[in-house]
PDB file of C-alpha atoms in Angstrom:
ATOM      1  CA  MET A  12       0.000   0.000   0.000  1.00 70.00           C
ATOM      2  CA  CYS A  13       1.482   3.306  -1.062  1.00 85.00           C
ATOM      3  CA  VAL A  14       1.541   5.908   1.704  1.00 92.00           C
ATOM      4  CA  GLN A  15       4.362   8.025   0.241  1.00 96.00           C
ATOM      5  CA  TYR A  16       5.516   9.034  -3.226  1.00 97.00           C
ATOM      6  CA  LEU A  17       7.629  11.605  -5.041  1.00 97.00           C
ATOM      7  CA  THR A  18       5.791  13.911  -7.417  1.00 97.00           C
ATOM      8  CA  THR A  19       7.384  14.304 -10.813  1.00 97.00           C
ATOM      9  CA  VAL A  20       9.250  17.471 -11.700  1.00 95.00           C
ATOM     10  CA  ASN A  21       9.701  16.460 -15.355  1.00 97.00           C
ATOM     11  CA  THR A  22       7.774  19.203 -17.117  1.00 97.00           C
ATOM     12  CA  ASP A  23       8.877  18.054 -20.589  1.00 98.00           C
ATOM     13  CA  TRP A  24       7.507  14.539 -20.027  1.00 98.00           C
ATOM     14  CA  VAL A  25       4.155  15.897 -18.842  1.00 98.00           C
ATOM     15  CA  LYS A  26       3.934  18.210 -21.836  1.00 98.00           C
ATOM     16  CA  ALA A  27       4.837  15.423 -24.274  1.00 98.00           C
ATOM     17  CA  HIS A  28       2.305  12.923 -22.920  1.00 97.00           C
ATOM     18  CA  PHE A  29      -0.611  15.166 -21.980  1.00 97.00           C
ATOM     19  CA  ASP A  30       0.051  18.517 -23.693  1.00 97.00           C
ATOM     20  CA  LEU A  31      -0.379  20.137 -20.280  1.00 97.00           C
ATOM     21  CA  ASP A  32       1.843  22.301 -18.106  1.00 98.00           C
ATOM     22  CA  LEU A  33       2.910  20.711 -14.843  1.00 97.00           C
ATOM     23  CA  PRO A  34       1.791  22.951 -11.951  1.00 96.00           C
ATOM     24  CA  ALA A  35       4.319  23.941  -9.318  1.00 92.00           C
ATOM     25  CA  SER A  36       3.804  21.825  -6.214  1.00 89.00           C
ATOM     26  CA  PRO A  37       4.668  22.886  -2.652  1.00 88.00           C
ATOM     27  CA  ALA A  38       5.487  19.268  -1.783  1.00 86.00           C
ATOM     28  CA  HIS A  39       7.792  16.912  -3.687  1.00 90.00           C
ATOM     29  CA  ASP A  40       7.645  14.170  -1.050  1.00 95.00           C
ATOM     30  CA  VAL A  41       3.908  13.444  -0.708  1.00 97.00           C
ATOM     31  CA  PHE A  42       2.079  11.786   2.186  1.00 96.00           C
ATOM     32  CA  PRO A  43      -1.701  11.576   2.821  1.00 96.00           C
ATOM     33  CA  THR A  44      -3.347  15.045   2.955  1.00 95.00           C
ATOM     34  CA  TYR A  45      -0.443  16.577   0.942  1.00 96.00           C
ATOM     35  CA  PRO A  46      -1.053  17.993  -2.556  1.00 96.00           C
ATOM     36  CA  GLY A  47       0.205  16.313  -5.708  1.00 97.00           C
ATOM     37  CA  PRO A  48      -0.303  16.852  -9.463  1.00 97.00           C
ATOM     38  CA  LEU A  49      -3.269  14.969 -10.909  1.00 98.00           C
ATOM     39  CA  VAL A  50      -4.446  14.567 -14.506  1.00 98.00           C
ATOM     40  CA  LEU A  51      -8.178  14.045 -15.025  1.00 97.00           C
ATOM     41  CA  LYS A  52     -10.766  14.321 -17.780  1.00 94.00           C
ATOM     42  CA  SER A  53     -14.220  15.848 -17.791  1.00 88.00           C
ATOM     43  CA  HIS A  54     -16.690  13.481 -19.438  1.00 85.00           C
ATOM     44  CA  ASN A  55     -19.056  16.427 -19.942  1.00 84.00           C
ATOM     45  CA  THR A  56     -16.669  18.643 -21.914  1.00 89.00           C
ATOM     46  CA  GLY A  57     -14.081  16.116 -23.056  1.00 89.00           C
ATOM     47  CA  ARG A  58     -11.364  18.375 -21.647  1.00 94.00           C
ATOM     48  CA  THR A  59      -8.261  16.942 -19.995  1.00 96.00           C
ATOM     49  CA  ALA A  60      -6.834  19.038 -17.180  1.00 97.00           C
ATOM     50  CA  ILE A  61      -4.063  18.987 -14.605  1.00 98.00           C
ATOM     51  CA  GLY A  62      -3.997  20.475 -11.131  1.00 97.00           C
ATOM     52  CA  LEU A  63      -2.977  19.876  -7.548  1.00 97.00           C
ATOM     53  CA  ALA A  64      -5.172  17.526  -5.522  1.00 97.00           C
ATOM     54  CA  ARG A  65      -5.033  16.147  -1.986  1.00 97.00           C
ATOM     55  CA  PHE A  66      -3.635  12.637  -1.539  1.00 97.00           C
ATOM     56  CA  GLY A  67      -6.379  10.797   0.361  1.00 98.00           C
ATOM     57  CA  LEU A  68      -9.873  10.835  -1.123  1.00 98.00           C
ATOM     58  CA  LEU A  69     -12.539  12.905   0.630  1.00 97.00           C
ATOM     59  CA  PRO A  70     -16.054  11.742  -0.278  1.00 96.00           C
ATOM     60  CA  SER A  71     -18.687  14.472  -0.302  1.00 93.00           C
ATOM     61  CA  TRP A  72     -20.167  13.233   2.983  1.00 95.00           C
ATOM     62  CA  ALA A  73     -16.899  13.304   4.972  1.00 94.00           C
ATOM     63  CA  LYS A  74     -17.217  15.397   8.141  1.00 91.00           C
ATOM     64  CA  GLU A  75     -13.636  16.669   8.214  1.00 89.00           C
ATOM     65  CA  GLU A  76     -10.418  16.780   6.207  1.00 89.00           C
ATOM     66  CA  THR A  77      -8.665  14.243   8.408  1.00 91.00           C
ATOM     67  CA  PHE A  78     -10.857  11.552   6.800  1.00 94.00           C
ATOM     68  CA  GLY A  79      -8.357  11.533   3.916  1.00 94.00           C
ATOM     69  CA  ARG A  80      -5.618  10.111   6.126  1.00 94.00           C
ATOM     70  CA  LYS A  81      -7.098   6.639   5.697  1.00 94.00           C
ATOM     71  CA  THR A  82      -8.345   6.731   2.087  1.00 97.00           C
ATOM     72  CA  TYR A  83      -5.110   7.156   0.138  1.00 97.00           C
ATOM     73  CA  ASN A  84      -5.352   3.648  -1.404  1.00 97.00           C
ATOM     74  CA  ALA A  85      -8.449   1.890  -2.780  1.00 98.00           C
ATOM     75  CA  ARG A  86      -8.513  -1.838  -3.444  1.00 98.00           C
ATOM     76  CA  ALA A  87      -9.505  -2.623  -7.034  1.00 98.00           C
ATOM     77  CA  GLU A  88     -11.492  -5.614  -5.848  1.00 97.00           C
ATOM     78  CA  THR A  89     -13.851  -3.543  -3.664  1.00 97.00           C
ATOM     79  CA  VAL A  90     -13.609   0.035  -4.977  1.00 98.00           C
ATOM     80  CA  ALA A  91     -17.067  -0.142  -6.580  1.00 97.00           C
ATOM     81  CA  GLU A  92     -18.654  -1.163  -3.258  1.00 97.00           C
ATOM     82  CA  LYS A  93     -16.905   0.783  -0.502  1.00 97.00           C
ATOM     83  CA  PRO A  94     -18.853   3.898   0.573  1.00 97.00           C
ATOM     84  CA  SER A  95     -15.754   6.101   0.435  1.00 97.00           C
ATOM     85  CA  TYR A  96     -15.010   5.286  -3.207  1.00 98.00           C
ATOM     86  CA  LYS A  97     -18.095   4.017  -5.000  1.00 97.00           C
ATOM     87  CA  ASN A  98     -19.413   7.446  -6.002  1.00 96.00           C
ATOM     88  CA  ALA A  99     -16.128   8.362  -7.700  1.00 97.00           C
ATOM     89  CA  TRP A 100     -15.927   4.950  -9.347  1.00 97.00           C
ATOM     90  CA  ILE A 101     -19.485   4.961 -10.724  1.00 96.00           C
ATOM     91  CA  LYS A 102     -19.120   8.551 -11.973  1.00 96.00           C
ATOM     92  CA  ARG A 103     -15.957   7.526 -13.874  1.00 97.00           C
ATOM     93  CA  HIS A 104     -13.751   9.917 -11.928  1.00 97.00           C
ATOM     94  CA  TYR A 105     -10.578   8.248 -13.189  1.00 98.00           C
ATOM     95  CA  ALA A 106      -7.314  10.146 -12.905  1.00 98.00           C
ATOM     96  CA  LEU A 107      -3.552   9.767 -13.134  1.00 98.00           C
ATOM     97  CA  ALA A 108      -1.267  10.741 -10.252  1.00 98.00           C
ATOM     98  CA  LEU A 109       2.132  11.793 -11.579  1.00 98.00           C
ATOM     99  CA  ALA A 110       5.166  10.474  -9.722  1.00 98.00           C
ATOM    100  CA  ASP A 111       8.882   9.923 -10.135  1.00 97.00           C
ATOM    101  CA  ALA A 112       8.868   7.097  -7.570  1.00 97.00           C
ATOM    102  CA  PHE A 113       6.773   5.578  -4.810  1.00 97.00           C
ATOM    103  CA  TYR A 114       7.868   4.000  -1.556  1.00 96.00           C
ATOM    104  CA  GLU A 115       7.125   0.654   0.052  1.00 94.00           C
ATOM    105  CA  PRO A 116       8.683  -1.152   3.035  1.00 91.00           C
ATOM    106  CA  CYS A 117      10.998  -4.054   2.167  1.00 91.00           C
ATOM    107  CA  TYR A 118      11.606  -6.626   4.921  1.00 88.00           C
ATOM    108  CA  GLU A 119      14.211  -8.799   3.157  1.00 85.00           C
ATOM    109  CA  SER A 120      16.838  -7.718   5.693  1.00 84.00           C
ATOM    110  CA  GLY A 121      14.546  -8.677   8.570  1.00 82.00           C
ATOM    111  CA  ALA A 122      13.565  -5.077   9.290  1.00 85.00           C
ATOM    112  CA  ALA A 123      11.462  -2.527   7.443  1.00 87.00           C
ATOM    113  CA  VAL A 124      13.583  -0.649   4.907  1.00 90.00           C
ATOM    114  CA  ARG A 125      11.995   2.327   3.150  1.00 91.00           C
ATOM    115  CA  THR A 126      12.424   1.416  -0.519  1.00 95.00           C
ATOM    116  CA  ALA A 127      11.864   3.581  -3.592  1.00 96.00           C
ATOM    117  CA  VAL A 128      10.359   1.962  -6.695  1.00 97.00           C
ATOM    118  CA  LYS A 129      10.641   3.647 -10.096  1.00 98.00           C
ATOM    119  CA  GLN A 130      10.272   2.911 -13.772  1.00 97.00           C
ATOM    120  CA  ALA A 131      13.200   0.948 -15.174  1.00 97.00           C
ATOM    121  CA  ASN A 132      13.572   3.514 -17.976  1.00 97.00           C
ATOM    122  CA  ASN A 133      13.785   6.342 -15.401  1.00 97.00           C
ATOM    123  CA  GLU A 134      10.741   8.124 -16.821  1.00 98.00           C
ATOM    124  CA  PRO A 135       7.955   9.432 -14.565  1.00 98.00           C
ATOM    125  CA  MET A 136       4.926   7.292 -13.746  1.00 98.00           C
ATOM    126  CA  ALA A 137       1.209   7.963 -14.124  1.00 98.00           C
ATOM    127  CA  ILE A 138      -0.556   5.966 -11.405  1.00 98.00           C
ATOM    128  CA  ALA A 139      -4.182   4.867 -11.832  1.00 98.00           C
ATOM    129  CA  SER A 140      -6.319   6.818  -9.360  1.00 98.00           C
ATOM    130  CA  ILE A 141      -9.852   7.980  -8.626  1.00 98.00           C
ATOM    131  CA  TRP A 142     -10.859  11.482  -7.550  1.00 98.00           C
ATOM    132  CA  ASP A 143     -13.760  13.265  -5.910  1.00 97.00           C
ATOM    133  CA  THR A 144     -14.695  16.720  -4.646  1.00 96.00           C
ATOM    134  CA  TRP A 145     -15.418  17.814  -1.096  1.00 96.00           C
ATOM    135  CA  THR A 146     -16.662  21.158   0.228  1.00 95.00           C
ATOM    136  CA  GLU A 147     -14.912  22.585   3.259  1.00 91.00           C
ATOM    137  CA  PRO A 148     -17.811  23.287   5.674  1.00 88.00           C
ATOM    138  CA  GLU A 149     -16.533  26.569   7.114  1.00 87.00           C
ATOM    139  CA  THR A 150     -15.055  28.264   4.046  1.00 90.00           C
ATOM    140  CA  GLY A 151     -17.029  26.658   1.228  1.00 90.00           C
ATOM    141  CA  GLU A 152     -13.746  25.833  -0.560  1.00 93.00           C
ATOM    142  CA  LEU A 153     -14.075  23.019  -3.095  1.00 95.00           C
ATOM    143  CA  ILE A 154     -11.267  20.506  -2.571  1.00 96.00           C
ATOM    144  CA  VAL A 155     -10.277  17.870  -5.129  1.00 97.00           C
ATOM    145  CA  SER A 156      -8.771  14.741  -3.613  1.00 98.00           C
ATOM    146  CA  PHE A 157      -7.713  11.331  -4.872  1.00 98.00           C
ATOM    147  CA  SER A 158      -6.872   7.755  -3.996  1.00 98.00           C
ATOM    148  CA  MET A 159      -4.486   5.415  -5.811  1.00 98.00           C
ATOM    149  CA  LEU A 160      -5.878   2.042  -6.864  1.00 98.00           C
ATOM    150  CA  THR A 161      -4.085  -1.104  -5.680  1.00 98.00           C
ATOM    151  CA  ILE A 162      -4.064  -4.693  -6.945  1.00 98.00           C
ATOM    152  CA  GLU A 163      -2.674  -8.031  -5.785  1.00 96.00           C
ATOM    153  CA  ALA A 164       1.039  -8.241  -6.602  1.00 96.00           C
ATOM    154  CA  GLY A 165       2.204 -11.699  -5.537  1.00 92.00           C
ATOM    155  CA  ASP A 166       3.326 -12.471  -9.096  1.00 94.00           C
ATOM    156  CA  HIS A 167       5.170  -9.195  -9.688  1.00 95.00           C
ATOM    157  CA  PRO A 168       8.975  -9.651  -9.626  1.00 94.00           C
ATOM    158  CA  VAL A 169       9.621  -6.378  -7.783  1.00 94.00           C
ATOM    159  CA  MET A 170       6.468  -5.718  -5.795  1.00 95.00           C
ATOM    160  CA  ASN A 171       6.306  -9.217  -4.319  1.00 92.00           C
ATOM    161  CA  ARG A 172       9.494  -8.306  -2.436  1.00 92.00           C
ATOM    162  CA  MET A 173       7.740  -5.555  -0.493  1.00 93.00           C
ATOM    163  CA  HIS A 174       5.915  -5.750   2.862  1.00 87.00           C
ATOM    164  CA  LYS A 175       6.242  -8.411   5.556  1.00 85.00           C
ATOM    165  CA  PRO A 176       6.592 -12.008   4.323  1.00 84.00           C
ATOM    166  CA  GLU A 177       3.246 -12.973   5.859  1.00 85.00           C
ATOM    167  CA  ASP A 178       1.392  -9.907   4.532  1.00 87.00           C
ATOM    168  CA  GLU A 179      -0.621  -9.704   1.330  1.00 90.00           C
ATOM    169  CA  LYS A 180       1.468  -8.375  -1.541  1.00 93.00           C
ATOM    170  CA  ARG A 181      -0.137  -5.360  -3.211  1.00 95.00           C
ATOM    171  CA  THR A 182       0.901  -2.565  -5.531  1.00 97.00           C
ATOM    172  CA  VAL A 183      -0.363   0.672  -6.976  1.00 97.00           C
ATOM    173  CA  VAL A 184      -0.818   0.581 -10.764  1.00 98.00           C
ATOM    174  CA  PRO A 185       1.486   2.819 -12.804  1.00 98.00           C
ATOM    175  CA  LEU A 186       0.127   2.507 -16.335  1.00 98.00           C
ATOM    176  CA  ARG A 187       2.046   2.060 -19.567  1.00 98.00           C
ATOM    177  CA  PRO A 188       1.841   5.296 -21.622  1.00 98.00           C
ATOM    178  CA  GLU A 189      -0.301   3.707 -24.331  1.00 98.00           C
ATOM    179  CA  LEU A 190      -2.978   3.121 -21.658  1.00 98.00           C
ATOM    180  CA  PHE A 191      -3.193   6.684 -20.318  1.00 98.00           C
ATOM    181  CA  ASN A 192      -6.100   7.748 -22.533  1.00 97.00           C
ATOM    182  CA  ALA A 193      -7.873   4.427 -22.101  1.00 98.00           C
ATOM    183  CA  TRP A 194      -7.859   4.920 -18.324  1.00 98.00           C
ATOM    184  CA  LEU A 195      -9.059   8.515 -18.417  1.00 98.00           C
ATOM    185  CA  ASN A 196     -11.898   7.572 -20.795  1.00 97.00           C
ATOM    186  CA  ALA A 197     -12.778   4.209 -19.250  1.00 97.00           C
ATOM    187  CA  THR A 198     -16.156   2.870 -18.235  1.00 97.00           C
ATOM    188  CA  PRO A 199     -16.174   1.063 -14.871  1.00 97.00           C
ATOM    189  CA  GLU A 200     -15.890  -2.260 -16.691  1.00 97.00           C
ATOM    190  CA  GLU A 201     -12.976  -1.039 -18.815  1.00 98.00           C
ATOM    191  CA  ALA A 202     -11.260   0.452 -15.772  1.00 98.00           C
ATOM    192  CA  HIS A 203     -11.391  -2.879 -13.936  1.00 97.00           C
ATOM    193  CA  ALA A 204      -9.860  -4.574 -16.969  1.00 98.00           C
ATOM    194  CA  LEU A 205      -6.941  -2.117 -16.931  1.00 98.00           C
ATOM    195  CA  LEU A 206      -6.109  -2.760 -13.280  1.00 98.00           C
ATOM    196  CA  GLN A 207      -3.837  -5.706 -14.003  1.00 97.00           C
ATOM    197  CA  LEU A 208      -0.143  -6.455 -13.551  1.00 97.00           C
ATOM    198  CA  ASN A 209       0.300  -6.519 -17.331  1.00 97.00           C
ATOM    199  CA  SER A 210      -0.739  -2.845 -17.479  1.00 98.00           C
ATOM    200  CA  ILE A 211       2.327  -1.853 -15.430  1.00 98.00           C
ATOM    201  CA  PRO A 212       5.604  -0.896 -17.142  1.00 97.00           C
ATOM    202  CA  GLU A 213       8.870  -2.482 -16.021  1.00 97.00           C
ATOM    203  CA  LEU A 214       9.738  -1.356 -12.497  1.00 97.00           C
ATOM    204  CA  GLU A 215      12.928  -1.510 -10.468  1.00 97.00           C
ATOM    205  CA  ILE A 216      14.183  -0.569  -7.033  1.00 95.00           C
ATOM    206  CA  ALA A 217      15.804   2.849  -7.162  1.00 89.00           C
TER     207      ALA A 217
END
């Protein structure tokens, strides 16, 4: 489960893949409740946009911002059913979180070692995510937030090395570039089909 990642600073890569300008982010090392760059598409206008969004999804009914501290990852197997995520999933609020690397604990030494995972080709990653909007009760500010999707990773050569030996192996889903548009335009059925290990580019430990 990804609780920390590095936002990308590769403006040229973002421009080449999305024809968008990467916004300046106040945080490069992102934890839940921190802002990170997110690419999403409006299914009403067909417009693709990029902006900063909070890591940790806030459903519209959340009472306070701290709710997002426990909704930073959504399991692909249950995302359509869980109250926190199902509205975003059904409304096709699919997005891509842009990262240079993400961190997981590796226990191969017998202790937890904070380990960075990146693309083998050293390019940034676009991680399959869902987003929603939440209104701050006191100020009326509209806040966009997101959660990264996770899948079972026992058969992945890198991700099966993460977490405790007895724990379930899971990973977020960085998508291959040829799948970016498919994810942003997906129906719920198509989105589920994309959340597979074979959608992930080659990864390595940084």
